[in-house]
Short mmCIF file of C-alpha atoms in Angstrom, two decimals:
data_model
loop_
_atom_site.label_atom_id
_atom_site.label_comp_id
_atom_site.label_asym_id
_atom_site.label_seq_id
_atom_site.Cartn_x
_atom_site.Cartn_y
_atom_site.Cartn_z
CA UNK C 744 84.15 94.30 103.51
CA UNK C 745 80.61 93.18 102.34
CA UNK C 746 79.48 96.72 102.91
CA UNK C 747 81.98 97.86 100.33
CA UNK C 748 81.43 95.02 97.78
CA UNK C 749 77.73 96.17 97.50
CA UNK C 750 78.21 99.94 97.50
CA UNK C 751 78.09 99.12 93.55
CA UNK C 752 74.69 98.26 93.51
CA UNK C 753 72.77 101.29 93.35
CA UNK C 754 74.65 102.69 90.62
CA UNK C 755 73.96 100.17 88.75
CA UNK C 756 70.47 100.36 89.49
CA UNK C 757 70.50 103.76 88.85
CA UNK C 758 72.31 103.75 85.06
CA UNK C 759 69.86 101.36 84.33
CA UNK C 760 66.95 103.37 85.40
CA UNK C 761 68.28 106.31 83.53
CA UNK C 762 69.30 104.99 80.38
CA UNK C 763 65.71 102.59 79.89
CA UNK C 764 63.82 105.95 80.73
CA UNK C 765 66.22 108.02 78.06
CA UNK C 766 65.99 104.85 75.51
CA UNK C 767 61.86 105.00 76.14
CA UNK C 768 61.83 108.34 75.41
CA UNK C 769 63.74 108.90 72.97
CA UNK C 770 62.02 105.91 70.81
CA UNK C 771 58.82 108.07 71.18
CA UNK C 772 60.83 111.22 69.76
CA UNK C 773 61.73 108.72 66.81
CA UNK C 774 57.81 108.20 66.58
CA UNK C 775 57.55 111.87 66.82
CA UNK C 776 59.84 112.30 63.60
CA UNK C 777 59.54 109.31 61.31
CA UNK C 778 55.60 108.13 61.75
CA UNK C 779 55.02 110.74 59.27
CA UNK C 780 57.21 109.75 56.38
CA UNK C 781 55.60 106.75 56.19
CA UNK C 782 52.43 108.29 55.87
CA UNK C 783 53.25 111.19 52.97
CA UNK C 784 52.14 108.81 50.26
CA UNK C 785 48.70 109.18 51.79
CA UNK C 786 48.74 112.63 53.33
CA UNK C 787 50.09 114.03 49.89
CA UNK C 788 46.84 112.78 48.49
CA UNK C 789 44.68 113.59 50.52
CA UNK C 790 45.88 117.61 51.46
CA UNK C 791 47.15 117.77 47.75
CA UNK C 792 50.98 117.95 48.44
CA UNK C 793 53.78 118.33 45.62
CA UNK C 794 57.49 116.66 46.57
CA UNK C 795 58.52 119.99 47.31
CA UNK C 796 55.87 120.22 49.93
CA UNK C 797 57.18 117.26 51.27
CA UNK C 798 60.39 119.27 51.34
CA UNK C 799 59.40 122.19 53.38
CA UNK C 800 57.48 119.91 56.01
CA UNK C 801 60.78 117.54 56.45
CA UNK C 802 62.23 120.52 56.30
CA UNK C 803 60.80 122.78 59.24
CA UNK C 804 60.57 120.31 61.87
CA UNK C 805 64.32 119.86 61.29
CA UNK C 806 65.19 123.65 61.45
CA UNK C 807 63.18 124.36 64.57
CA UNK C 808 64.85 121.08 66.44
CA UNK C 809 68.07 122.32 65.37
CA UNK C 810 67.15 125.58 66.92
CA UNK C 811 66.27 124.06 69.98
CA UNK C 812 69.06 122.01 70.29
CA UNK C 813 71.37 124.59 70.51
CA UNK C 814 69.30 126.67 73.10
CA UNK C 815 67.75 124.00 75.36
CA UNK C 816 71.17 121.90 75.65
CA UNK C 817 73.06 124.61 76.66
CA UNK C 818 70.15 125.59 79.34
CA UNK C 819 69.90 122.03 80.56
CA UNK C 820 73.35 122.32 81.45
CA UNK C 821 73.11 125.69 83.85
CA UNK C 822 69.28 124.41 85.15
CA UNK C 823 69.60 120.96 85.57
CA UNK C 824 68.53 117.65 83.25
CA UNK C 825 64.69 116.67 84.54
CA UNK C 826 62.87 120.06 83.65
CA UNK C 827 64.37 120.33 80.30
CA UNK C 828 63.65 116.61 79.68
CA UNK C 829 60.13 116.60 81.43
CA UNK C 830 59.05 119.72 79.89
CA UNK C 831 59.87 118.19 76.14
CA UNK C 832 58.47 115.25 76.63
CA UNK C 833 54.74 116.60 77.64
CA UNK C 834 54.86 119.02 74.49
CA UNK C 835 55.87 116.18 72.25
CA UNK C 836 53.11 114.01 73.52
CA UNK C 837 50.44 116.30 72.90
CA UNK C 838 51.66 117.71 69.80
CA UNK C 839 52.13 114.60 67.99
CA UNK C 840 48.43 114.27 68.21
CA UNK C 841 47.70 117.84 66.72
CA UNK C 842 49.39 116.47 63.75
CA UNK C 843 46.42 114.62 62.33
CA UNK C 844 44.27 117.92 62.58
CA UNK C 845 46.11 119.82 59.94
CA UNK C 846 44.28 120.27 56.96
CA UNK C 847 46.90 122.00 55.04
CA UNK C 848 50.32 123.06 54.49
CA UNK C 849 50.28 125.64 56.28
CA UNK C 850 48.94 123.47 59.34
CA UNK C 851 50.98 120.80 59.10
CA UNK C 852 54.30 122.93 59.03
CA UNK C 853 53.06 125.25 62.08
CA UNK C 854 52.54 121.86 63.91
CA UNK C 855 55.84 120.01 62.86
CA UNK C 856 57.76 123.42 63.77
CA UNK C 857 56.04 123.07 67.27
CA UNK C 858 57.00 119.65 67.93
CA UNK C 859 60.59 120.22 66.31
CA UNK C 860 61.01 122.49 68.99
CA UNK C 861 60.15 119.98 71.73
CA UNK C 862 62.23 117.19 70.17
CA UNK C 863 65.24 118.86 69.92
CA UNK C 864 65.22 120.24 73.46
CA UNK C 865 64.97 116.36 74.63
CA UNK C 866 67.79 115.24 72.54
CA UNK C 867 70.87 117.13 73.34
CA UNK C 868 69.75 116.45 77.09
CA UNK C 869 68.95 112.82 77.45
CA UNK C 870 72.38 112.13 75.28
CA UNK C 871 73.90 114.37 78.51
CA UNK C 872 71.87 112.46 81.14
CA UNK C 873 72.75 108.87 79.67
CA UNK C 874 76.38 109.85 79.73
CA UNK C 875 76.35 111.44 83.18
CA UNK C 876 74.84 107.92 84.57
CA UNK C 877 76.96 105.70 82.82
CA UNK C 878 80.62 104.32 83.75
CA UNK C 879 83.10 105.40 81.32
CA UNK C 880 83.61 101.68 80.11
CA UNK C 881 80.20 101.70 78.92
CA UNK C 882 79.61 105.11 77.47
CA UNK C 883 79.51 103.22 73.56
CA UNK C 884 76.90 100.98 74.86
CA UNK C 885 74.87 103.15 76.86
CA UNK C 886 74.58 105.58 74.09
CA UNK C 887 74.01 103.13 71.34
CA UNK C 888 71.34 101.64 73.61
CA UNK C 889 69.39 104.82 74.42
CA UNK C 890 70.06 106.19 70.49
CA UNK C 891 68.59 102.83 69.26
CA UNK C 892 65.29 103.24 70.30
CA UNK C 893 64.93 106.49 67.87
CA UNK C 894 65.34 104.17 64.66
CA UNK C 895 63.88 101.17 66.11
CA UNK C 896 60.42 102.69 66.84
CA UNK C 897 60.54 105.61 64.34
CA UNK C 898 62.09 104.01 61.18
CA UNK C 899 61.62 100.32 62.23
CA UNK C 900 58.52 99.93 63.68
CA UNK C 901 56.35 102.62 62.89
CA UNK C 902 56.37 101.97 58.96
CA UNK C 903 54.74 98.69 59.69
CA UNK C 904 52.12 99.86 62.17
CA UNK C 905 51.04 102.48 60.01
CA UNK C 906 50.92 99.68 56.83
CA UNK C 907 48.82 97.53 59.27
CA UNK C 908 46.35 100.48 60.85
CA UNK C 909 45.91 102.20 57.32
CA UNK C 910 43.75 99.47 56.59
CA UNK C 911 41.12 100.01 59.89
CA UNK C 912 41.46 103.90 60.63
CA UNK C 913 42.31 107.26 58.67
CA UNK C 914 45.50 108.28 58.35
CA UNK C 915 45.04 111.33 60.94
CA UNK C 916 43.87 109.29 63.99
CA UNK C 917 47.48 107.10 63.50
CA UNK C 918 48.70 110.27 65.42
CA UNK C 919 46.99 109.92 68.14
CA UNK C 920 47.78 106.50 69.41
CA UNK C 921 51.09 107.82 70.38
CA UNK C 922 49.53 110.82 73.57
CA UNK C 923 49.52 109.09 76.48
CA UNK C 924 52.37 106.98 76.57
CA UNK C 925 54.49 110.49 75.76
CA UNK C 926 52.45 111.65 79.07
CA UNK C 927 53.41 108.54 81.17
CA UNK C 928 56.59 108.48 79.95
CA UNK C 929 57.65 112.53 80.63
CA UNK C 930 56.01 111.42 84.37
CA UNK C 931 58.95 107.98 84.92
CA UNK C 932 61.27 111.01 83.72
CA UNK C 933 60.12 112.85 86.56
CA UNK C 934 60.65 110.29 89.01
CA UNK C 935 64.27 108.72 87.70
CA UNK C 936 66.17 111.26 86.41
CA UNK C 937 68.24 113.57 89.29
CA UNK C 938 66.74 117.72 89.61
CA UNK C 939 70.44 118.62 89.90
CA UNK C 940 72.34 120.87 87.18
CA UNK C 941 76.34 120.52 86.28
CA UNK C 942 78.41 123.20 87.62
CA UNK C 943 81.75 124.92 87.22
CA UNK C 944 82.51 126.60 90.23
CA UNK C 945 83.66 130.36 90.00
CA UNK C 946 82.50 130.52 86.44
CA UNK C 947 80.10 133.04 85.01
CA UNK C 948 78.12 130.87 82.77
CA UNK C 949 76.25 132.47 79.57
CA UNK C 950 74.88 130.60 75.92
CA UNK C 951 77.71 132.69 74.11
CA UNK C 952 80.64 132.10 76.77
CA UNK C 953 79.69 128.62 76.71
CA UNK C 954 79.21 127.92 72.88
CA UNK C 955 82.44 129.58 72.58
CA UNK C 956 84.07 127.42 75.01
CA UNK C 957 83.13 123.90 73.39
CA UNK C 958 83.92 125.41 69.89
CA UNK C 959 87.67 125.96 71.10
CA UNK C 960 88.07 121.70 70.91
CA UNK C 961 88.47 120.49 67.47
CA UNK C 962 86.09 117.44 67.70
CA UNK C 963 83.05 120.08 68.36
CA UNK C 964 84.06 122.14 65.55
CA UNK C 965 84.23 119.28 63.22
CA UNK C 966 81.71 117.83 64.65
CA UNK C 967 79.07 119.92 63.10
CA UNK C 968 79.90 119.42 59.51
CA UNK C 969 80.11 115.27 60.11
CA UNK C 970 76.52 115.76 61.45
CA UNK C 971 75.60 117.68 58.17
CA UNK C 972 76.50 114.80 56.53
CA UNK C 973 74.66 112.11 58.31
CA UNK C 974 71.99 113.85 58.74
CA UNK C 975 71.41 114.97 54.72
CA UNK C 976 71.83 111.15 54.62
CA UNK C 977 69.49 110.09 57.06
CA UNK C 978 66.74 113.08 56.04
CA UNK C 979 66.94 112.48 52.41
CA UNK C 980 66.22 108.74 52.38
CA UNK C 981 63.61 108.67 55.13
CA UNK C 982 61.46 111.79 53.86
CA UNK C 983 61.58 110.82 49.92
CA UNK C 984 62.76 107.04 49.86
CA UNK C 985 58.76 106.54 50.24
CA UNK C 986 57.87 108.30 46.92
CA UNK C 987 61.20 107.02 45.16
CA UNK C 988 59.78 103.23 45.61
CA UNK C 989 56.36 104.20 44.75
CA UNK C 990 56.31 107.38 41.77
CA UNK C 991 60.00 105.79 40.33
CA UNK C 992 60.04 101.86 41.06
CA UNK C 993 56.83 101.61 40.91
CA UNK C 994 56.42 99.23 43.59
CA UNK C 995 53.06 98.57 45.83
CA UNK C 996 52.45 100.69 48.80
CA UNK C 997 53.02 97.03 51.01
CA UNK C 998 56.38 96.62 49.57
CA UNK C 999 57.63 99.77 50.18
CA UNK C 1000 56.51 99.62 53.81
CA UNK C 1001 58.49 96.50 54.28
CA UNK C 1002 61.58 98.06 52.60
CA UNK C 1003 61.38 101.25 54.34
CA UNK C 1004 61.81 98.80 57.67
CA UNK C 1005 64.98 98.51 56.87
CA UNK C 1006 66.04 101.95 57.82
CA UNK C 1007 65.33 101.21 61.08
CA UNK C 1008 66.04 97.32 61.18
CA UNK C 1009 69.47 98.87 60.08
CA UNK C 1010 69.87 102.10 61.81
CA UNK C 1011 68.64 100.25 65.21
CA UNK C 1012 71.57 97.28 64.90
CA UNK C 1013 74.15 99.31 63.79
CA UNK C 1014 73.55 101.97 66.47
CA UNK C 1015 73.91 99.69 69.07
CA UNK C 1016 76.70 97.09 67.70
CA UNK C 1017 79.08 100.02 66.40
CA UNK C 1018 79.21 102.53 69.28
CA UNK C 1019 79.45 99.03 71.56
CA UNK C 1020 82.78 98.36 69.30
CA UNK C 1021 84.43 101.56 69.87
CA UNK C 1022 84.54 101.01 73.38
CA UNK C 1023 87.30 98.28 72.39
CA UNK C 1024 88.68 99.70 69.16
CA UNK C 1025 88.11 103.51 69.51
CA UNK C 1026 85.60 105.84 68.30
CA UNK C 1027 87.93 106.96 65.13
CA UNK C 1028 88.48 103.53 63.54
CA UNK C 1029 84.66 103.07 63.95
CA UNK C 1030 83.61 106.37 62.19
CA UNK C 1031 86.16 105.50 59.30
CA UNK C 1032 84.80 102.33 58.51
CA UNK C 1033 81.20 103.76 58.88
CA UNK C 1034 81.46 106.28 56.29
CA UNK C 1035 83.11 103.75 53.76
CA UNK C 1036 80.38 101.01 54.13
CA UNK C 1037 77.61 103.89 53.99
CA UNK C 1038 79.36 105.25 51.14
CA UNK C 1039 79.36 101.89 49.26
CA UNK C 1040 76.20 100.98 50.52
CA UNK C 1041 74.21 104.36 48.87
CA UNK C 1042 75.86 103.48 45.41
CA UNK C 1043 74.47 100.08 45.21
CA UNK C 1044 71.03 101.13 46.06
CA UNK C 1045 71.10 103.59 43.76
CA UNK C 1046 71.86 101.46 41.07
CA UNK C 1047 70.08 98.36 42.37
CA UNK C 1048 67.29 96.53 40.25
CA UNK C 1049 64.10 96.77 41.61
CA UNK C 1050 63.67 93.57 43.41
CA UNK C 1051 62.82 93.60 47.17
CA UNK C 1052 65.56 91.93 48.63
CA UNK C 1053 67.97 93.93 47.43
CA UNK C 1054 67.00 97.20 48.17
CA UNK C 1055 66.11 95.96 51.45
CA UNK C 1056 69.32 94.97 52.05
CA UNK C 1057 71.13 97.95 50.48
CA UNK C 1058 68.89 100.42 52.53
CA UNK C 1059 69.86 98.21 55.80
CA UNK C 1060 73.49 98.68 55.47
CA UNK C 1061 73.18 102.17 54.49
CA UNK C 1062 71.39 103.14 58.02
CA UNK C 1063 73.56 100.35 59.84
CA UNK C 1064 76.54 102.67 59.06
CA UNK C 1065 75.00 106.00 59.53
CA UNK C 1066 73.27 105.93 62.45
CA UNK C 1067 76.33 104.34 64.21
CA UNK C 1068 77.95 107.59 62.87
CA UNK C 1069 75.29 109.87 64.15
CA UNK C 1070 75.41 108.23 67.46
CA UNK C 1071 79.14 108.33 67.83
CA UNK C 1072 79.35 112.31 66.69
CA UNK C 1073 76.86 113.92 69.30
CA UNK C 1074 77.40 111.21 72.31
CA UNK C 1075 80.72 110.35 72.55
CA UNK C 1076 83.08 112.04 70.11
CA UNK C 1077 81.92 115.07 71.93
CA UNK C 1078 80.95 114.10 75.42
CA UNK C 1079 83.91 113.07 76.08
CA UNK C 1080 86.08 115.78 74.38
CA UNK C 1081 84.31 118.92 76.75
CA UNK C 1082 84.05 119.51 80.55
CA UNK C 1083 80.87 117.38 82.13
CA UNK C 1084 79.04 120.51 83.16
CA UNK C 1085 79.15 121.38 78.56
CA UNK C 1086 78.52 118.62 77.68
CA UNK C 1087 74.67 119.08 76.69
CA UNK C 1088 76.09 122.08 75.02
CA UNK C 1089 78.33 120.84 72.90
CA UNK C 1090 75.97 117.70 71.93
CA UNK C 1091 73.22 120.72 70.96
CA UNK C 1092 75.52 122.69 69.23
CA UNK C 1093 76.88 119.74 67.09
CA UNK C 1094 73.02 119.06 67.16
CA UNK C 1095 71.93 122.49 66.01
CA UNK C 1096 74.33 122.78 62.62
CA UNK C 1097 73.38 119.46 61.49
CA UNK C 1098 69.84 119.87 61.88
CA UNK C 1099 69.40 123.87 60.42
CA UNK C 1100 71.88 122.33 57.27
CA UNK C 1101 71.32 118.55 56.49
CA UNK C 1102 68.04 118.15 58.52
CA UNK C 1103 66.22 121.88 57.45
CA UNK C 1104 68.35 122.68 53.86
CA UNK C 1105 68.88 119.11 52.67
CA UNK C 1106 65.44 118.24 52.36
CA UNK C 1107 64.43 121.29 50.57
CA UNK C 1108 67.15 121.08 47.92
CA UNK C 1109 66.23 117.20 47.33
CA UNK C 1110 62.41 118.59 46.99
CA UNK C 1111 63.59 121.20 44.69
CA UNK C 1112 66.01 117.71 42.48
CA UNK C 1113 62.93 115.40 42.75
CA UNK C 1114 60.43 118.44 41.51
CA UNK C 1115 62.45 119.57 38.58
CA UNK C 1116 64.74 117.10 37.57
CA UNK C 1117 63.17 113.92 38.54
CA UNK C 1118 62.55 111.69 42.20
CA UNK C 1119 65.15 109.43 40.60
CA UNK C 1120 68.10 111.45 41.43
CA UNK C 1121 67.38 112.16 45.00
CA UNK C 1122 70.32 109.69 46.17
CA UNK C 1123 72.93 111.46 44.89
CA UNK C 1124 73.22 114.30 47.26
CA UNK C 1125 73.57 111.79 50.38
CA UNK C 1126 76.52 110.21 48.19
CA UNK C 1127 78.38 113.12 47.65
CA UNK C 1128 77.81 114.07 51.44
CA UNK C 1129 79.40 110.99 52.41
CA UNK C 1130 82.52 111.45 50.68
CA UNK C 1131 82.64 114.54 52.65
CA UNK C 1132 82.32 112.96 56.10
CA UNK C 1133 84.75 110.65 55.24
CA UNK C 1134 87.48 113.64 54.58
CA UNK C 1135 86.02 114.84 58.32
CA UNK C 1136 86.46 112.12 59.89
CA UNK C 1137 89.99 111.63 59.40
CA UNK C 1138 90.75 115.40 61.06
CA UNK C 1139 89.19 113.90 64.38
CA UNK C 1140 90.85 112.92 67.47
CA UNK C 1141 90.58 109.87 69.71
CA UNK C 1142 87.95 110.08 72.55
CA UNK C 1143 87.43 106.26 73.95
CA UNK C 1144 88.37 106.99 77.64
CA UNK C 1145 91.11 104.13 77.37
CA UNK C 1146 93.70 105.74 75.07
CA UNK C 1147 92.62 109.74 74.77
CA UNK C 1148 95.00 112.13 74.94
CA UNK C 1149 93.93 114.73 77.20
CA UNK C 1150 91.10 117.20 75.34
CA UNK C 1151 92.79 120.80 74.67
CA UNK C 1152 91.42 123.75 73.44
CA UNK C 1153 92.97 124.80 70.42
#
């Protein structure tokens, strides 16, 4: 009997290995991503940027992760989790520091395509590889603990490192800090996460068969549209929020670092506290409160005086909802509505339309608003979005293992 009450143990052990190694890494995507937001203030001076510059480089590291996504998920699932996830991680690492060696455009939008590429074929496959370790009670938790560490480190911490080492060092050796941890990290992936692939016995597997497949389920198709709206949300506000306190509030560049914490004070609490919820309430309830409070949340800070602590708080509970949302559409809502061995595929396909529409498109059209029209106005799109995944979110179905139905194709 004491042999069987401690058969539990490694398990354990093993879903925590996996999910601190997935969190870890995917903080150092969020690094990857956001570090450079911070810095377009600076950069745009310096290389002689326009907001529609700004634009095109937000812009084409989205595109090319989308891209990614929808190729490197699908493979993960057909070659197995650790050489997908390894193989990102060492690109990532060594491209982040090429960033700071651009001394254009041109250069900087050859390197943020490179890296987009790289981050997007980690993230469809460590959301796969948390799930896969997890117990089904804790797939909310898991998730929201491994998606955390994206806003936490990207949006969160990285805005106030770069406030504090702007003051010591050039903007283009911030970049470089971040190499070998993204090489020691890629070698614990190595080590924890299993070689093995998911498999559906008997079945010819192919990208277009399998895309195909996970489009059949309603959640998946759906699910791309709700991540065009989070994502125009999350995009617009990180990439041009920046210039919007600075060129239109006219706030100090130290301010507007400590506001811009907020996205990922926000994003990082409400990632982990929301998903955690719907494994008691359900996934549904969650996303239709989300996209209410975001909703509310983007009106008030665009109509908010321009006073620190409310804009802080404003931006906070705009990212607390979103990023819950985010995390609930590509881990859950459709992990758990396709087979295990698709479930990387639908997570990158999902993935892959919200990236090539609200990560690539959105920022270019908000470049193209703040350009012409005025930096003002950039909120607006990300409000109108939100009313949209709102109307999405009530065509979903249930998920939370506890009260599904049974997924169908339909």
């Amino acid at each position: 009997m004491s042999g069987l009450t401690a058969a539990p143990a490694p398990r354990i052990s093993r879903e925590f290995n996996v999910v601190a190694v997935m969190a870890l890494g995917f903080g150092l995507v969020g690094i990857d991503r956001f570090l450079i937001a911070t810095l377009f203030p600076v950069i745009a001076l310096d290389l002689h940027l326009s907001y529609a510059d700004i634009g095109v480089i937000t812009g084409a590291l989205a595109i090319a992760w989308g891209a990614s996504a929808l190729f490197t998920g699908n493979a993960s699932d057909r070659m197995g989790r650790r050489v997908v996830l390894c193989g990102s991680m060492i690109v990532f690492a060594l491209l982040i520091g090429a960033s700071g060696l651009a001394a254009g455009l041109a250069g900087l939008v050859a390197v943020r395509i490179a890296m987009g590429f790289a981050d997007g074929a980690y993230t469809p496959t460590s959301i796969a590889a948390t799930i896969e370790a997890s117990a089904p009670r804790r797939h909310g938790l898991n998730i929201g603990i491994q998606q955390m560490m994206l806003p936490l480190c990207g949006l969160g911490i990285a805005p106030l490192v770069v406030s504090g080492l702007l003051r010591f060092i050039n903007w283009r050796w911030i970049f470089l800090v971040f190499v070998i941890p993204g090489l020691l990290l890629a070698y614990a992936v190595w080590r924890v996460v299993p070689a093995g692939a998911a498999s559906r016995p008997g079945t010819p597997r192919s990208s277009f068969k399998d895309w195909r497949d996970v489009l059949a389920y309603r959640n998946v198709a759906i699910g791309g549209g709700l991540m065009l709206c989070w994502l125009t949300c999350l995009i617009s506000t990180s990439a041009f929020l920046p210039n919007y306190f600075i060129d239109y509030l006219k706030l100090p560049f130290d301010e507007m670092g400590g506001i811009m914490s907020a996205i990922g004070l926000g994003s990082t609490a409400g990632t982990l506290a929301l998903p955690w919820l719907s494994d008691f309430i359900g996934r549904k309830p969650v996303m239709v409160i989300s996209t209410i409070g975001a909703f509310c949340s983007l009106l008030l800070l665009a109509t908010s005086s321009v006073e620190m602590k409310p804009l802080f708080g404003f931006l906070f509970m705009v990212h607390f909802f979103n990023n819950a949302l985010i995390t609930l559409t590509v881990g859950p809502l459709c992990s758990e509505t396709v087979p295990a061995p698709l479930m990387a595929t639908a997570s990158g396909l999902v993935i892959a339309v919200g990236e090539l529409f609200g990560g690539g498109i959105a920022p270019v059209v908000v470049g193209q608003v703040a350009q012409r029209i005025g930096i003002g106005r950039i909120l607006w799109l990300p409000i109108i979005m939100m009313a949209v995944g709102f109307l999405l979110c009530l065509l979903t179905r249930e998920t939370r293992p506890a009260n599904a139905r049974p997924a169908r194709r339909e």
